[in-house]
Amino acid sequence: MTRYLLVRLYSMALTMLGLTVLVFLMLRLIPGTVVEQMIGADAIASPAMVAELKRFFGLDQPWYVQYGRWLGRLVQGDLGTSWRTGKPVVALILERLPVTLELTLFSVAFALVLGVAAGLFSAVRRDQAADNVTRVGTLLGLSVPVFWQGTMLILFFSLYLRWMPPVVWVDFWADPRRNLTIMLLPALCLGTASAANIARTTRACMLDVLNSDYIRTAAAKGLASRIVVLKHAFRNALIPVVTVVGLQIGILLGGTVVVEEVFTLPGVGRLVLWSIYQRDYPLTQSTILFIAVLFMSINLVVDLLYSYLDPRIRYGR
Amino acid sequence: MLGSTVVVPHRLRWSRQLRRVTHSVVVVAGAVCVALIVLVAIFAGSIAPQEPDEQNFDLVEARPGAKALFGTDRFGRDVLSRVIHGTRISLYVAVTSIVVAMAAGGALGLAGGYLGGAWDNVINRVLDVFFSIPGLLLSVGVAAMRGPGVNSAVIAIAVVYVPLFARVMRGPVLAEREKEYVEAIRALGATRWVVALKHVLPNVISPFVVQGTVALSQAILIEASLSYLGLSAQPPTPSWGNMLNEGRTYLETAPWISVFPGIAIMITVLAFNLLGDGLRDVLDPSAQ
Amino acid sequence: MSEHRHPDPGHLSRRQLLKAGGLTLGALAVGRAASAQTPKLGGTLVSAQATEATGLDPQLVPALSRSRRSPMMYSQLVRFDPDMTPVGELAESWETSKDGLTWTFKLRQGVKFHDGQELTSADVKFTFDRLFEKSPGKSDFIAVDKVEPAGKYAVKFITKEPFAGLLAALGGFWGFIISEAGIKKHGDLNKAALGTGPFMFVDWKVEQQLVLKKNPFYYKKGLPYVDDLVIRTIPDEANIVAALRTGQIQHAFIEDNKNYNLLKEEKTLTGYRSSRLGYDYLNITASRGPLKDVRVRQAISWAVDRSQVLRVAAAGFGRLTAPATAPMRQWQLPEETWMKYYRPDVERAKKLMAEAGQSAGFTVKCMVIPTFPTMVAGAPVIANQLKRIGITMEIENVEYAIWIKRWLAHDFDMTMNTTPGYADPDTAFFRALHSTKGQNWNSWSVPELDALLEEGRRTMDQKKRKEIYDRVQVQILENVPHLWLFSAETIDFTQSNVKGFKQHPTTLLYGFEGAWLDKS
């Protein structure tokens, strides 16, 4: 297990390195720099001033020097300072991370509960009307664009139920009830597609397992069918579901960008978007790297969990 | 799979699969929907009642009614016509990007899986980098890099999906490579390329095609997201995503601007999902 | 001494007011009429803004979003009150020398910065030294040679030539006074503030909120009334509308004017509408292809129906305007003089196009910044109107950062543009239109206009200046460097229990100083 872990970490490190190159180059290929943003259109900026600003941000250096400097600071753990706000990138990310994590967490929870329940329901009533309806439902869930869903939900709630979620953000610890009302719609939107995926996987796995020999034998032996389902089939079906859930968390992290934009939540996703528009290179680079590390770590944890759960893997292939 | 491999002539296998495909209700339903949507896209000019950017100041923000079935927006433009024309953008971006991704990714995966060794390693490492960020973020970065526009969206989505298709191709290729019949053909003197293209490829194409259809539906969603963020088709060219973006500030006064493009996206994605689902059930029942 | 005298609104008939170009500049309160009450102290006022400031330094950040926030933390030597009369703020009084080259400002005594230090002439000198060294805003003060203390509480501004626009510059976006101690302590004032304004900086979470508290040392005794002021950034105006309705915020500045209709019926809210100094316009680069010909530019002007653009871009809340907008009271052209250029005349436009040899039409590109709603809304309307005379206008959506780059390089055919406006016509027109000594935004050359602009800058006599700038405006209308499209109304909303809030034609937030919360 430890060897596997080490190999994976080494792999991650290499990937991160490659990513730094990719992100660095990609950003610098976007036209326009932070200097133009700062000068604005309405004022005279002497070439000397422009040059001074460029020098201040290190933009006058050749790209490999800029890259080297950034990388050097990175390995020391210094994520840099945001050009637009002057705040350390770490501070900005940490300010917003709880929002994104909370959103992801609630979405996963919602998706898990709804998805597993729907999948089980569907599997147990295979090919009956209920199953078909659920299957169409999951397909619809996969087909709905997240930002439109958000818009429609807001419209529905405000027009017919005369209710609007509070617009001013509060922390969970400051006011749990308010915070949850704010999170309700976004988590619903973000979690829908995942719920659909989880439902489909659960259904497929359950069907596989329900049809397998040992379950049939147990049922023939006369145990109550419900116990059969819950105890035996479920545990075995769990394994692929865990993988799917893990994958979903990664996908959700990406989806938070759009959902945060629609519901104007102060999360990391919107931070990245804003920093790209502001050409705030240190902020963009470090935040994307941060998200990538998070993403890869989650995948690593899921893989470890998977190998822990599946005894075939745990004891060597 | 039990025991020996049986080599089945390709012709027979294709016709068998084709029969299974046409007998599945799900596939047929999906295919018909997709065909209809494609027709709408091709004949948008003739089907749409108005020009998509024709402004009509007598009919600004009009409710859906006889004069405008889906209502009009703040310039008096007909929402129905714009939704119809938006089909072109969505299909163009989705099909182009996924076809490119399938070709490039497939080639990479085939090369890596079949050639193995150092090639495989290097290709894998590079693919890992692209897998390390959430896809949407990557596509936003690529689109921003090139400048907003329809072709930027194509490139951005292609970049996101190339690694996926490479992986999808690589796995089965690795497995096939080990099979006995490949050894046999090589022993008979065939070059690596011949073996790869003529023999290995046809056996791995099914999961690839299934992934392709599913990817198409995802590509439509990603294009809509990019449009919504302002990175794909630029106004006044109508795309479903940018119509939703424009409709944002009119939710209270003219919600129809936001409702109909969303429904269009949903129906299109659903159609491709049905097709993909059906194909998967028929062609590749072992895959999840 | 250029003291501007203006007609007393109370003694003029409505018709005369219209003639002077000044519709009601004060607050048009909708809802319960504000009665004269005694202001109550205390409370927290939460204001929502859709656009976050990119930094708070009053000398380094050019964006309007920064300038709007500056009056809360900083003061100017001279400020313009809501009807654009210059009023002494940190300066008690001022006088000009006979040759017009030296202005002496007497400073108020006993004014304290937020750290308790007293304001002296050294601070003013430091402010302007830093401005000339580092600030993009030095262009407002281009005619100023140096700033010297004349004793502890007096400052001299020495100009290279007579500069009538000095007061406008001091009361403008770049005239806020800082202290050397503040720079020493913070390096720059982007994330902190040290000024003499009514509110002190407490904390700033970017894209979330700026928290300020009452300045106990404020030199205007008794002000401000509220204890805490929170400026919240809520990027989506639909959310701002919702927040106003549900009472989550006390004040909001509305950027998308059509939202006025959504809120005007709300009984719990008070709406404010007034004329804005700023305006939206269409810039033309007069060195590109067919645009070189003045007849083509005139044709464009005759083909565009500005009322229609106003209707779509600002839901009709605004007005058509001459180059000098309504709040520039002393500079108003009589309405008959400029309005006639704005009556759309497609036939005339077509004739001009034919005369210029362009009856076949041509294609141009027009830049639009996607995050500016009036630009996004106005451009398609104009494109449609220009089609009628054979011009195909392709809309290019250009992100702000890239737009600035191309703007500075004059790399565009046409572009939509919006400006917060200028109090003095010299600042408004010289830099933009002079072909050699300014920035020449249009890449053109009209020698008579150059001469007029130079004369206007040098003249100190108000009457003479008015004559000169009247002619400047007519030249602009005839030669069409830009199309003045419209001036949108400034719209604010507060909860009905917020009293004493005043709008300002520049949209800068001077209005919180006198605002108070009625608890009853």
PDB file of C-alpha atoms in Angstrom, chain B residues 113-258:
ATOM      1  CA  GLY B 113      -1.262   1.462 -26.507  1.00  0.00           C
ATOM      2  CA  TYR B 114       0.158  -0.397 -29.422  1.00  0.00           C
ATOM      3  CA  LEU B 115       3.703   0.893 -29.457  1.00  0.00           C
ATOM      4  CA  GLY B 116       4.060   0.717 -25.718  1.00  0.00           C
ATOM      5  CA  GLY B 117       7.286   1.415 -23.880  1.00  0.00           C
ATOM      6  CA  ALA B 118       8.718   4.911 -23.834  1.00  0.00           C
ATOM      7  CA  TRP B 119       6.142   6.288 -26.273  1.00  0.00           C
ATOM      8  CA  ASP B 120       3.332   5.127 -24.079  1.00  0.00           C
ATOM      9  CA  ASN B 121       4.977   6.609 -21.021  1.00  0.00           C
ATOM     10  CA  VAL B 122       5.505  10.030 -22.484  1.00  0.00           C
ATOM     11  CA  ILE B 123       2.028  10.214 -23.972  1.00  0.00           C
ATOM     12  CA  ASN B 124       0.571   9.141 -20.662  1.00  0.00           C
ATOM     13  CA  ARG B 125       2.446  11.774 -18.709  1.00  0.00           C
ATOM     14  CA  VAL B 126       1.276  14.535 -21.002  1.00  0.00           C
ATOM     15  CA  LEU B 127      -2.299  13.276 -20.827  1.00  0.00           C
ATOM     16  CA  ASP B 128      -2.063  13.236 -17.027  1.00  0.00           C
ATOM     17  CA  VAL B 129      -1.364  16.949 -17.014  1.00  0.00           C
ATOM     18  CA  PHE B 130      -4.529  17.626 -18.979  1.00  0.00           C
ATOM     19  CA  PHE B 131      -6.521  15.362 -16.699  1.00  0.00           C
ATOM     20  CA  SER B 132      -5.391  17.172 -13.610  1.00  0.00           C
ATOM     21  CA  ILE B 133      -7.698  20.171 -13.937  1.00  0.00           C
ATOM     22  CA  PRO B 134     -11.472  20.019 -14.123  1.00  0.00           C
ATOM     23  CA  GLY B 135     -12.494  20.043 -17.783  1.00  0.00           C
ATOM     24  CA  LEU B 136     -14.575  23.191 -17.674  1.00  0.00           C
ATOM     25  CA  LEU B 137     -11.724  25.204 -16.216  1.00  0.00           C
ATOM     26  CA  LEU B 138      -9.379  23.970 -18.905  1.00  0.00           C
ATOM     27  CA  SER B 139     -11.832  24.880 -21.631  1.00  0.00           C
ATOM     28  CA  VAL B 140     -12.309  28.355 -20.152  1.00  0.00           C
ATOM     29  CA  GLY B 141      -8.553  28.872 -20.152  1.00  0.00           C
ATOM     30  CA  VAL B 142      -8.092  27.690 -23.715  1.00  0.00           C
ATOM     31  CA  ALA B 143     -11.026  29.712 -25.024  1.00  0.00           C
ATOM     32  CA  ALA B 144      -9.825  32.852 -23.229  1.00  0.00           C
ATOM     33  CA  MET B 145      -6.377  32.294 -24.658  1.00  0.00           C
ATOM     34  CA  ARG B 146      -7.468  32.315 -28.239  1.00  0.00           C
ATOM     35  CA  GLY B 147     -10.049  34.996 -27.769  1.00  0.00           C
ATOM     36  CA  PRO B 148     -13.786  34.422 -27.540  1.00  0.00           C
ATOM     37  CA  GLY B 149     -15.434  32.941 -30.591  1.00  0.00           C
ATOM     38  CA  VAL B 150     -16.986  29.826 -32.025  1.00  0.00           C
ATOM     39  CA  ASN B 151     -13.725  28.291 -33.173  1.00  0.00           C
ATOM     40  CA  SER B 152     -12.136  28.936 -29.811  1.00  0.00           C
ATOM     41  CA  ALA B 153     -14.920  26.885 -28.278  1.00  0.00           C
ATOM     42  CA  VAL B 154     -14.216  24.111 -30.775  1.00  0.00           C
ATOM     43  CA  ILE B 155     -10.535  24.065 -29.913  1.00  0.00           C
ATOM     44  CA  ALA B 156     -11.189  24.322 -26.194  1.00  0.00           C
ATOM     45  CA  ILE B 157     -13.588  21.381 -26.127  1.00  0.00           C
ATOM     46  CA  ALA B 158     -11.352  19.336 -28.401  1.00  0.00           C
ATOM     47  CA  VAL B 159      -8.428  19.932 -26.039  1.00  0.00           C
ATOM     48  CA  VAL B 160     -10.500  18.683 -23.120  1.00  0.00           C
ATOM     49  CA  TYR B 161     -11.645  15.532 -24.900  1.00  0.00           C
ATOM     50  CA  VAL B 162      -8.466  14.423 -26.666  1.00  0.00           C
ATOM     51  CA  PRO B 163      -7.057  12.910 -23.447  1.00  0.00           C
ATOM     52  CA  LEU B 164     -10.324  11.121 -22.813  1.00  0.00           C
ATOM     53  CA  PHE B 165     -10.425   9.479 -26.205  1.00  0.00           C
ATOM     54  CA  ALA B 166      -6.773   8.641 -25.969  1.00  0.00           C
ATOM     55  CA  ARG B 167      -7.453   6.777 -22.735  1.00  0.00           C
ATOM     56  CA  VAL B 168     -10.544   5.080 -24.123  1.00  0.00           C
ATOM     57  CA  MET B 169      -8.589   3.882 -27.129  1.00  0.00           C
ATOM     58  CA  ARG B 170      -5.489   2.901 -25.225  1.00  0.00           C
ATOM     59  CA  GLY B 171      -7.057   0.490 -22.747  1.00  0.00           C
ATOM     60  CA  PRO B 172      -8.689  -1.931 -25.164  1.00  0.00           C
ATOM     61  CA  VAL B 173      -5.714  -1.631 -27.514  1.00  0.00           C
ATOM     62  CA  LEU B 174      -3.417  -2.782 -24.737  1.00  0.00           C
ATOM     63  CA  ALA B 175      -5.701  -5.706 -24.069  1.00  0.00           C
ATOM     64  CA  GLU B 176      -6.134  -6.684 -27.689  1.00  0.00           C
ATOM     65  CA  ARG B 177      -2.439  -6.540 -28.294  1.00  0.00           C
ATOM     66  CA  GLU B 178      -1.892  -9.457 -25.994  1.00  0.00           C
ATOM     67  CA  LYS B 179      -4.377 -11.694 -27.707  1.00  0.00           C
ATOM     68  CA  GLU B 180      -3.267 -14.776 -29.579  1.00  0.00           C
ATOM     69  CA  TYR B 181      -4.521 -13.816 -32.974  1.00  0.00           C
ATOM     70  CA  VAL B 182      -2.309 -10.758 -33.017  1.00  0.00           C
ATOM     71  CA  GLU B 183       0.745 -12.924 -32.356  1.00  0.00           C
ATOM     72  CA  ALA B 184      -0.366 -15.221 -35.100  1.00  0.00           C
ATOM     73  CA  ILE B 185      -0.741 -12.499 -37.694  1.00  0.00           C
ATOM     74  CA  ARG B 186       2.597 -10.965 -36.783  1.00  0.00           C
ATOM     75  CA  ALA B 187       4.236 -14.339 -37.030  1.00  0.00           C
ATOM     76  CA  LEU B 188       2.866 -14.462 -40.535  1.00  0.00           C
ATOM     77  CA  GLY B 189       4.933 -11.355 -41.305  1.00  0.00           C
ATOM     78  CA  ALA B 190       2.507  -8.431 -41.101  1.00  0.00           C
ATOM     79  CA  THR B 191       3.967  -5.054 -40.099  1.00  0.00           C
ATOM     80  CA  ARG B 192       2.943  -3.341 -36.874  1.00  0.00           C
ATOM     81  CA  TRP B 193       0.862  -0.739 -38.702  1.00  0.00           C
ATOM     82  CA  VAL B 194      -1.119  -3.292 -40.636  1.00  0.00           C
ATOM     83  CA  VAL B 195      -1.833  -5.216 -37.490  1.00  0.00           C
ATOM     84  CA  ALA B 196      -2.860  -2.076 -35.667  1.00  0.00           C
ATOM     85  CA  LEU B 197      -5.170  -0.663 -38.275  1.00  0.00           C
ATOM     86  CA  LYS B 198      -6.626  -3.711 -39.910  1.00  0.00           C
ATOM     87  CA  HIS B 199      -6.952  -6.072 -37.021  1.00  0.00           C
ATOM     88  CA  VAL B 200      -6.778  -4.437 -33.627  1.00  0.00           C
ATOM     89  CA  LEU B 201      -8.720  -1.286 -34.412  1.00  0.00           C
ATOM     90  CA  PRO B 202     -12.005  -2.824 -35.535  1.00  0.00           C
ATOM     91  CA  ASN B 203     -12.185  -4.737 -32.284  1.00  0.00           C
ATOM     92  CA  VAL B 204     -11.884  -1.707 -30.118  1.00  0.00           C
ATOM     93  CA  ILE B 205     -14.040   0.654 -32.104  1.00  0.00           C
ATOM     94  CA  SER B 206     -17.312  -0.062 -30.338  1.00  0.00           C
ATOM     95  CA  PRO B 207     -16.572   1.459 -26.928  1.00  0.00           C
ATOM     96  CA  PHE B 208     -14.966   4.318 -28.807  1.00  0.00           C
ATOM     97  CA  VAL B 209     -18.108   5.059 -30.753  1.00  0.00           C
ATOM     98  CA  VAL B 210     -20.225   4.868 -27.634  1.00  0.00           C
ATOM     99  CA  GLN B 211     -17.934   7.305 -25.857  1.00  0.00           C
ATOM    100  CA  GLY B 212     -18.131   9.553 -28.868  1.00  0.00           C
ATOM    101  CA  THR B 213     -21.889   9.825 -28.714  1.00  0.00           C
ATOM    102  CA  VAL B 214     -21.848  10.501 -24.993  1.00  0.00           C
ATOM    103  CA  ALA B 215     -19.097  13.056 -25.495  1.00  0.00           C
ATOM    104  CA  LEU B 216     -21.255  14.807 -28.093  1.00  0.00           C
ATOM    105  CA  SER B 217     -23.961  15.388 -25.535  1.00  0.00           C
ATOM    106  CA  GLN B 218     -21.403  16.680 -23.039  1.00  0.00           C
ATOM    107  CA  ALA B 219     -19.862  18.917 -25.678  1.00  0.00           C
ATOM    108  CA  ILE B 220     -23.180  20.613 -26.256  1.00  0.00           C
ATOM    109  CA  LEU B 221     -23.407  21.354 -22.543  1.00  0.00           C
ATOM    110  CA  ILE B 222     -19.859  22.653 -22.379  1.00  0.00           C
ATOM    111  CA  GLU B 223     -20.408  24.878 -25.414  1.00  0.00           C
ATOM    112  CA  ALA B 224     -23.515  26.264 -23.755  1.00  0.00           C
ATOM    113  CA  SER B 225     -21.506  26.993 -20.604  1.00  0.00           C
ATOM    114  CA  LEU B 226     -18.768  28.694 -22.592  1.00  0.00           C
ATOM    115  CA  SER B 227     -21.385  30.740 -24.454  1.00  0.00           C
ATOM    116  CA  TYR B 228     -22.948  31.658 -21.176  1.00  0.00           C
ATOM    117  CA  LEU B 229     -19.588  32.899 -19.914  1.00  0.00           C
ATOM    118  CA  GLY B 230     -19.159  34.872 -23.127  1.00  0.00           C
ATOM    119  CA  LEU B 231     -16.377  32.755 -24.572  1.00  0.00           C
ATOM    120  CA  SER B 232     -18.072  31.096 -27.527  1.00  0.00           C
ATOM    121  CA  ALA B 233     -20.357  32.585 -30.177  1.00  0.00           C
ATOM    122  CA  GLN B 234     -20.469  36.343 -29.843  1.00  0.00           C
ATOM    123  CA  PRO B 235     -23.627  38.444 -29.963  1.00  0.00           C
ATOM    124  CA  PRO B 236     -25.451  39.215 -32.179  1.00  0.00           C
ATOM    125  CA  THR B 237     -24.923  35.650 -33.435  1.00  0.00           C
ATOM    126  CA  PRO B 238     -27.444  33.652 -31.416  1.00  0.00           C
ATOM    127  CA  SER B 239     -26.279  30.631 -29.473  1.00  0.00           C
ATOM    128  CA  TRP B 240     -28.354  28.983 -26.786  1.00  0.00           C
ATOM    129  CA  GLY B 241     -25.802  29.814 -24.115  1.00  0.00           C
ATOM    130  CA  ASN B 242     -25.424  33.477 -24.945  1.00  0.00           C
ATOM    131  CA  MET B 243     -29.187  33.851 -25.207  1.00  0.00           C
ATOM    132  CA  LEU B 244     -29.380  32.571 -21.649  1.00  0.00           C
ATOM    133  CA  ASN B 245     -26.751  35.068 -20.639  1.00  0.00           C
ATOM    134  CA  GLU B 246     -28.629  37.945 -22.242  1.00  0.00           C
ATOM    135  CA  GLY B 247     -31.817  36.789 -20.621  1.00  0.00           C
ATOM    136  CA  ARG B 248     -30.325  36.929 -17.147  1.00  0.00           C
ATOM    137  CA  THR B 249     -31.239  40.538 -16.479  1.00  0.00           C
ATOM    138  CA  TYR B 250     -34.714  40.039 -17.932  1.00  0.00           C
ATOM    139  CA  LEU B 251     -35.817  37.152 -15.730  1.00  0.00           C
ATOM    140  CA  GLU B 252     -38.519  39.196 -14.119  1.00  0.00           C
ATOM    141  CA  THR B 253     -39.749  41.109 -17.126  1.00  0.00           C
ATOM    142  CA  ALA B 254     -39.244  38.647 -19.980  1.00  0.00           C
ATOM    143  CA  PRO B 255     -38.496  35.162 -18.666  1.00  0.00           C
ATOM    144  CA  TRP B 256     -39.269  33.540 -22.015  1.00  0.00           C
ATOM    145  CA  ILE B 257     -35.879  34.708 -23.272  1.00  0.00           C
ATOM    146  CA  SER B 258     -34.348  32.293 -20.757  1.00  0.00           C
TER     147      SER B 258
END
